[in-house]
PDB file of C-alpha atoms in Angstrom:
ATOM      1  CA  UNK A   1     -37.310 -36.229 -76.064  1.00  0.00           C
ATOM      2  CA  UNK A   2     -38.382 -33.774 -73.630  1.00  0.00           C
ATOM      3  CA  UNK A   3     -38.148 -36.805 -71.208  1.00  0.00           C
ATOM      4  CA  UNK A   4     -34.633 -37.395 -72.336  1.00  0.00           C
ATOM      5  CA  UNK A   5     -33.244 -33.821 -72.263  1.00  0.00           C
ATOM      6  CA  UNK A   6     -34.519 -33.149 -68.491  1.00  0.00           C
ATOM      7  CA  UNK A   7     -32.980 -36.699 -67.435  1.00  0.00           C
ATOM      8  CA  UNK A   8     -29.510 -35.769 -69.120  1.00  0.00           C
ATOM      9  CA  UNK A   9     -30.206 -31.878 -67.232  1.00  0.00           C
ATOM     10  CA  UNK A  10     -30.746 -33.669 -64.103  1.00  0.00           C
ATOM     11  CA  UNK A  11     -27.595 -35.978 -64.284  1.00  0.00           C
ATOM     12  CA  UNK A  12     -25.437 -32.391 -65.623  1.00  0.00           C
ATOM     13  CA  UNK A  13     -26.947 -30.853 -62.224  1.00  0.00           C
ATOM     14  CA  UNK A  14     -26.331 -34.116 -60.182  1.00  0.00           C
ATOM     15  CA  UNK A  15     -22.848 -34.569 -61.094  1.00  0.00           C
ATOM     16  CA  UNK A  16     -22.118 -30.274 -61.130  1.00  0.00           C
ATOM     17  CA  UNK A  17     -23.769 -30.639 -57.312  1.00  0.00           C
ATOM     18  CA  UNK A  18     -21.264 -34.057 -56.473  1.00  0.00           C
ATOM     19  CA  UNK A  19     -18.509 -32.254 -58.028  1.00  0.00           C
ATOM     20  CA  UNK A  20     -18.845 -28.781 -56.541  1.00  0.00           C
ATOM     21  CA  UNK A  21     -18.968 -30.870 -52.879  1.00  0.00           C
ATOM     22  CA  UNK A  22     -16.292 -32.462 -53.897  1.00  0.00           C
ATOM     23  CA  UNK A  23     -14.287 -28.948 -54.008  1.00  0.00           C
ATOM     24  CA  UNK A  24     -16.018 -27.290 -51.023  1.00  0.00           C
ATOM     25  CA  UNK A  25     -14.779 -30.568 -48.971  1.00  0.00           C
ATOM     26  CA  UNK A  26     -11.226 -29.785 -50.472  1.00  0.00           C
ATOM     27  CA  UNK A  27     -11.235 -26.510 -49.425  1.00  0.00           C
ATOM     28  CA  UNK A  28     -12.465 -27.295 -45.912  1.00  0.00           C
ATOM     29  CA  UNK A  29      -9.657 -29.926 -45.292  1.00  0.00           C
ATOM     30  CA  UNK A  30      -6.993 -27.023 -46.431  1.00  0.00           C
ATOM     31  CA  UNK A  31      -8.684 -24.519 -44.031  1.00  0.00           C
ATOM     32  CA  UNK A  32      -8.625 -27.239 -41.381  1.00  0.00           C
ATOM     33  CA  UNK A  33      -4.841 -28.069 -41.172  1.00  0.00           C
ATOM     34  CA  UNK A  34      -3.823 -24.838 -40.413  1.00  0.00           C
ATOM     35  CA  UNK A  35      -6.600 -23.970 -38.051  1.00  0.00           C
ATOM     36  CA  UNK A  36      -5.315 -27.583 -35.973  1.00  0.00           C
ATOM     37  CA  UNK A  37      -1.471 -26.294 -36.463  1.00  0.00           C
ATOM     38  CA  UNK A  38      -2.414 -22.903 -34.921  1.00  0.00           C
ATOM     39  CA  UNK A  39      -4.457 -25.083 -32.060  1.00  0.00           C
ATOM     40  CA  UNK A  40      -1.846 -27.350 -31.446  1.00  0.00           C
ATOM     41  CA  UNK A  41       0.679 -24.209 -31.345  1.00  0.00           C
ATOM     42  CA  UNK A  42      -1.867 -22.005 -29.228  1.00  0.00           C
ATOM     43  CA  UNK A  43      -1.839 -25.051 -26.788  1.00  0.00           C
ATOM     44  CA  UNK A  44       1.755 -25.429 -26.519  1.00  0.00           C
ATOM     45  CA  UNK A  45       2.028 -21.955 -25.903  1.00  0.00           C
ATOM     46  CA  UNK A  46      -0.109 -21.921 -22.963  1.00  0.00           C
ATOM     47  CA  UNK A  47       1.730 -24.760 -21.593  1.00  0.00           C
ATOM     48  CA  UNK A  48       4.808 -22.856 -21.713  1.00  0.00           C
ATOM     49  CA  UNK A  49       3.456 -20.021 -20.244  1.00  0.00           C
ATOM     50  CA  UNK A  50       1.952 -22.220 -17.418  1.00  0.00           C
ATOM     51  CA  UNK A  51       5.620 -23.439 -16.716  1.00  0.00           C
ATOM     52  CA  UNK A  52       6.809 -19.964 -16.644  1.00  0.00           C
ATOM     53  CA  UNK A  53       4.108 -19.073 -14.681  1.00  0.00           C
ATOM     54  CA  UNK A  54       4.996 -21.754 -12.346  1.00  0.00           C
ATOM     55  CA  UNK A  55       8.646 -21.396 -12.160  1.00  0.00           C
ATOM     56  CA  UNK A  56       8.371 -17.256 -11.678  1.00  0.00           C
ATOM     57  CA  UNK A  57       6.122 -18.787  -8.608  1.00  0.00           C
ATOM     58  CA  UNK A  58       8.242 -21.145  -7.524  1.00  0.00           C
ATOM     59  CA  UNK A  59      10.945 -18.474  -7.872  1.00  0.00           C
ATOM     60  CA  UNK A  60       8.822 -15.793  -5.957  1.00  0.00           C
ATOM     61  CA  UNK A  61       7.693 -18.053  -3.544  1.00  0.00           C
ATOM     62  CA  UNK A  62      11.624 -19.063  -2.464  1.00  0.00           C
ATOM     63  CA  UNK A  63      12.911 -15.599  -2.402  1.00  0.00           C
ATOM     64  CA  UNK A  64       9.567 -14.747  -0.318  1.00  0.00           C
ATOM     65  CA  UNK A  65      10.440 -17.841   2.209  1.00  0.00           C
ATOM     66  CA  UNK A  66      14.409 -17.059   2.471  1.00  0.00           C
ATOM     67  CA  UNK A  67      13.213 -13.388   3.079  1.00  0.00           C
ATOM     68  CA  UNK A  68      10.726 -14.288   6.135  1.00  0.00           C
ATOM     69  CA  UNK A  69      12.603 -17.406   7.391  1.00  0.00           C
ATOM     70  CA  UNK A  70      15.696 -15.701   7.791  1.00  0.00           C
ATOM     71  CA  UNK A  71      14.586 -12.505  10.516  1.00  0.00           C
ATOM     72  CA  UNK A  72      13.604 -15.444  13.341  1.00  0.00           C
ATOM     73  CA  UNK A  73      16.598 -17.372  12.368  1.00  0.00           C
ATOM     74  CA  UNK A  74      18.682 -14.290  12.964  1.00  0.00           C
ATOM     75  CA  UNK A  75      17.017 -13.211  15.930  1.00  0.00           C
ATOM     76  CA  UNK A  76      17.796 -16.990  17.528  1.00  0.00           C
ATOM     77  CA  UNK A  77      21.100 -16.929  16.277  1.00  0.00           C
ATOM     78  CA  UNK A  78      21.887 -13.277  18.165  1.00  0.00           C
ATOM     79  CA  UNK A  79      20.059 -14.871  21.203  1.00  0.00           C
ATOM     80  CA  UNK A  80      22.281 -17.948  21.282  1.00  0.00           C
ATOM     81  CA  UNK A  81      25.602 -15.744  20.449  1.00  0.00           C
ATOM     82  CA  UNK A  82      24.666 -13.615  23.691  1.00  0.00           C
ATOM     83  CA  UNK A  83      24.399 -16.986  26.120  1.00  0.00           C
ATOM     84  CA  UNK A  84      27.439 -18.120  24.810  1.00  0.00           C
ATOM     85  CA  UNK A  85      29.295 -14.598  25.168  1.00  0.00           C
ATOM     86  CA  UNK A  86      27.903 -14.232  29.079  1.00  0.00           C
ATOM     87  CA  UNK A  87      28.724 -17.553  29.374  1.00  0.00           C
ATOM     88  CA  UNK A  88      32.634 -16.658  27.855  1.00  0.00           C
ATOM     89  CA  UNK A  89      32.609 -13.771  30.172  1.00  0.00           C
ATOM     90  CA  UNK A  90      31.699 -15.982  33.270  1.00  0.00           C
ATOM     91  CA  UNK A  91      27.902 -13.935  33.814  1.00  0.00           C
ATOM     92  CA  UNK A  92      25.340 -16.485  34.740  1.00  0.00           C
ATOM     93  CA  UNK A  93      22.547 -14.744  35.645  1.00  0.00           C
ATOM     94  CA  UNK A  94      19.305 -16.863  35.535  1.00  0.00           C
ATOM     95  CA  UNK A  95      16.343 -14.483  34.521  1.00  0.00           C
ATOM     96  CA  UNK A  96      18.263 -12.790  32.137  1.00  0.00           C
ATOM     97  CA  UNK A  97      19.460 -16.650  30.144  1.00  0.00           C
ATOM     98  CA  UNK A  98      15.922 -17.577  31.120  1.00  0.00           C
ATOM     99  CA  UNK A  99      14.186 -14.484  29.171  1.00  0.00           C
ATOM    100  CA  UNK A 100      16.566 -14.898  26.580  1.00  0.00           C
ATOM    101  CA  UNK A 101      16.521 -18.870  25.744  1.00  0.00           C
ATOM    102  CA  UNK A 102      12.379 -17.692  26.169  1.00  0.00           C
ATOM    103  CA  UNK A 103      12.594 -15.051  23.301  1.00  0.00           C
ATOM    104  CA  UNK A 104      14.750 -17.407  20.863  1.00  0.00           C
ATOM    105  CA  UNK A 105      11.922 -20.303  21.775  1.00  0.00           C
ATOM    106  CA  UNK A 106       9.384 -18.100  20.325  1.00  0.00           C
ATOM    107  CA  UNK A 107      11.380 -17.174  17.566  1.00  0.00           C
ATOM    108  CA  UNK A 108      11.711 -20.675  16.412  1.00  0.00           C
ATOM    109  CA  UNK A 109       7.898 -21.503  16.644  1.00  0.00           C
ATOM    110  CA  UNK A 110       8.002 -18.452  14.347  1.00  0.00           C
ATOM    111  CA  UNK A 111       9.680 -19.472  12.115  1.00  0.00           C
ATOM    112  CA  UNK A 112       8.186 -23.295  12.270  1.00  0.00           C
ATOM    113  CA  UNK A 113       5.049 -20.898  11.069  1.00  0.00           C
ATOM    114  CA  UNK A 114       6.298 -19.405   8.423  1.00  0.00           C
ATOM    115  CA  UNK A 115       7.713 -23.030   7.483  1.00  0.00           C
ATOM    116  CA  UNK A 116       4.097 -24.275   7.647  1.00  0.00           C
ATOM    117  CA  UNK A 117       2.438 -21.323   6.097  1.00  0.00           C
ATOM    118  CA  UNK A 118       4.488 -21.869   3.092  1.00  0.00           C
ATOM    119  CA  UNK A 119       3.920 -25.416   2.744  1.00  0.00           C
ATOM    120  CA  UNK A 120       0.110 -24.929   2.572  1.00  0.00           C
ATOM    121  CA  UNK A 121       0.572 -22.142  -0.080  1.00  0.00           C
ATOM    122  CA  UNK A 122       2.209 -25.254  -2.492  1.00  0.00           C
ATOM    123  CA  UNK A 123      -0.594 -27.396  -1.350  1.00  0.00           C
ATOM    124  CA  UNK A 124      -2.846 -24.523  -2.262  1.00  0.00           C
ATOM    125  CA  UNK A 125      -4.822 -24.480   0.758  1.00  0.00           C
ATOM    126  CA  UNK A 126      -6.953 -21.860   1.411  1.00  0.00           C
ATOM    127  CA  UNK A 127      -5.256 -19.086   4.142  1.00  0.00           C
ATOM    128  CA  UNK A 128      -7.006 -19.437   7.754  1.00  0.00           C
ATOM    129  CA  UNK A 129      -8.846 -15.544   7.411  1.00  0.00           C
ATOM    130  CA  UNK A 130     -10.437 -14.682  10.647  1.00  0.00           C
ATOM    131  CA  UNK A 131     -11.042 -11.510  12.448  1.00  0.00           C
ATOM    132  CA  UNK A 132      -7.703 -10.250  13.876  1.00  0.00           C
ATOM    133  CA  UNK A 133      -7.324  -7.819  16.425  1.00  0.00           C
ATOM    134  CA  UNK A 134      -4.678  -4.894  14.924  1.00  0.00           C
ATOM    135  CA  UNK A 135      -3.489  -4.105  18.800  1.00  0.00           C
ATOM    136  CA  UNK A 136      -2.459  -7.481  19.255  1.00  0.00           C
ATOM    137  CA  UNK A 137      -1.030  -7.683  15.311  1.00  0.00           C
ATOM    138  CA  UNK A 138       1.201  -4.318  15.670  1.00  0.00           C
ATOM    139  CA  UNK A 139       2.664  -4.999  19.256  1.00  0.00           C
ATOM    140  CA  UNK A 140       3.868  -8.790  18.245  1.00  0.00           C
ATOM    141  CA  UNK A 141       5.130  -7.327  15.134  1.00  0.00           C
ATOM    142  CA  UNK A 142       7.002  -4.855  17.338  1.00  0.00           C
ATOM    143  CA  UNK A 143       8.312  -7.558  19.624  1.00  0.00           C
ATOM    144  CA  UNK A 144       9.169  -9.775  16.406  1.00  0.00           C
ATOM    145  CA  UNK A 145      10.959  -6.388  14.751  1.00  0.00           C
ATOM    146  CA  UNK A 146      13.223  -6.546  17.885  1.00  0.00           C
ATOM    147  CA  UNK A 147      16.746  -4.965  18.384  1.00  0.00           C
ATOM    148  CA  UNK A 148      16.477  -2.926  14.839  1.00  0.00           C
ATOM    149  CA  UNK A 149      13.591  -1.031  16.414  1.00  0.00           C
ATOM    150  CA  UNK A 150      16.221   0.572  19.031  1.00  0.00           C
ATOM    151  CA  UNK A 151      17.741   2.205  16.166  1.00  0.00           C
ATOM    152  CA  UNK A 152      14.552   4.166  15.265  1.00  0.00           C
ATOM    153  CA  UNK A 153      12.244   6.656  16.864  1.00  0.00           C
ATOM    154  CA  UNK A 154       8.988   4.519  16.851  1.00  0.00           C
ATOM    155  CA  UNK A 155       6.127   5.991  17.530  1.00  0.00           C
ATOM    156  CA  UNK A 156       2.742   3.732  17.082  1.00  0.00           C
ATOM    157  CA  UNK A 157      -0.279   5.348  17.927  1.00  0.00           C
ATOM    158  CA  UNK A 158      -3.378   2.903  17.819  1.00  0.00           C
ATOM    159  CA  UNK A 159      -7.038   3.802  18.931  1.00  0.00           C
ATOM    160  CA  UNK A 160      -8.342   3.050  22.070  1.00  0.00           C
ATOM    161  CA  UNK A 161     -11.288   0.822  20.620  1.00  0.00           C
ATOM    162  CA  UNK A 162     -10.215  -2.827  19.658  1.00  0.00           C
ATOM    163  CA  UNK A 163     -10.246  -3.022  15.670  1.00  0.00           C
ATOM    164  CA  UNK A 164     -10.238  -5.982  13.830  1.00  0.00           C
ATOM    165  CA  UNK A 165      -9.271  -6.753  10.026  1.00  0.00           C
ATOM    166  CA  UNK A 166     -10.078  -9.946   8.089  1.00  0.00           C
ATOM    167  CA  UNK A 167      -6.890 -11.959   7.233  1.00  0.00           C
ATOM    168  CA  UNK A 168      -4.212 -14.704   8.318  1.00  0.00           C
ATOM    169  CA  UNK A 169      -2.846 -13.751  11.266  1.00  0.00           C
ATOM    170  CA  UNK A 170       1.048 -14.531  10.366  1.00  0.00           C
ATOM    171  CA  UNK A 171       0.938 -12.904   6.607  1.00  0.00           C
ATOM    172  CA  UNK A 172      -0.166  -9.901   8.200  1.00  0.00           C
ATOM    173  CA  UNK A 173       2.594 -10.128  10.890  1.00  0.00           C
ATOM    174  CA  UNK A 174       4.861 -10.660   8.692  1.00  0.00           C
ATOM    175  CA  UNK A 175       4.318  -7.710   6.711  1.00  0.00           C
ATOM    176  CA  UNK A 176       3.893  -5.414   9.574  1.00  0.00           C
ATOM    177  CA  UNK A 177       7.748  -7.257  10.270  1.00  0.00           C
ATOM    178  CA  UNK A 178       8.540  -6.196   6.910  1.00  0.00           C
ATOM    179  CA  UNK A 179       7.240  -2.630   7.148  1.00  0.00           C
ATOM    180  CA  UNK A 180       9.077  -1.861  10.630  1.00  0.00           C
ATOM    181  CA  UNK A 181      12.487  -3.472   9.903  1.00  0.00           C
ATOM    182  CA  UNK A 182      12.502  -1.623   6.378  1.00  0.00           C
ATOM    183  CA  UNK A 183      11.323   1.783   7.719  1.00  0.00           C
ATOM    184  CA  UNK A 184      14.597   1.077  10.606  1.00  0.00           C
TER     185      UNK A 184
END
């Protein structure tokens, strides 16, 4: 009898045990849908941000090109407008369409530069930092500010000692750029 009653206690616990699993697995199956809705949503999310991300990139990285492409293609536009007005006015003077043709070379290999440094930006290369030589940095950012520069009283005082900063050589031009035509 004794037998008999811990057998029947041992099927009660048995099937209490089975049933009480049976619950807990319930339970963790309800838990679980909402934790994969809030996954799937969290993921979704973060996709959207990464196309917003991209797109306020993308949008950045257009206004930041039409803002840099378009000082050399000015500059070689006002260089080409001068030949043809000496050439209007009958003035042919050699040097002078020599220096100037000269100037609105290097202000298209410019801005083939800033062409190029914005294509490896959307390949996501890394920038070319080197040592660059601020003397050299400030006086082609000077030459590459051009005519606005007449307008202002420019004074650029530089030590005598050659200094040298770690960066790419045309974002830090064209900031200087930047800095000189927005201070004109």
């Amino acid at each position: 009898m004794v037998l008999a009653l811990m057998l029947a206690l041992l099927l009660a616990h048995h099937w209490r045990v089975n049933r009480l699993l049976q619950k807990r697995k319930l339970a963790i199956k309800a838990e679980e849908r909402p934790r994969s809705h809030a996954a799937e949503a969290l993921r979704e999310s973060r996709e959207k941000l990464a196309l917003v991300e991209r797109a306020g990139m993308t949008s950045h990285l257009a206004a930041m090109f039409a803002h840099e492409i378009k000082q050399p293609l000015t500059s070689i536009v006002n260089y080409l407008t001068g030949i043809r007005l000496m050439m209007k006015l009958g003035h042919f003077d050699e040097a002078k369409w020599s220096e100037v043709l000269s100037a609105a070379e290097q202000e298209t290999h410019r801005a083939a530069r800033i062409i190029e440094r914005v294509r490896d930006v959307l390949r996501k290369d890394a920038p070319d930092m080197r040592p660059v030589n601020v003397k050299n940095l400030v006086n082609e950012a000077v030459k590459h500010a051009g005519r606005v520069l007449g307008y202002a009283d420019l004074r650029i005082n530089l030590p005598d000692d050659d200094v040298h900063v770690s960066g790419e050589v045309l974002e830090l031009e064209l900031v200087l750029v930047n800095f000189l035509n927005n201070a004109a």
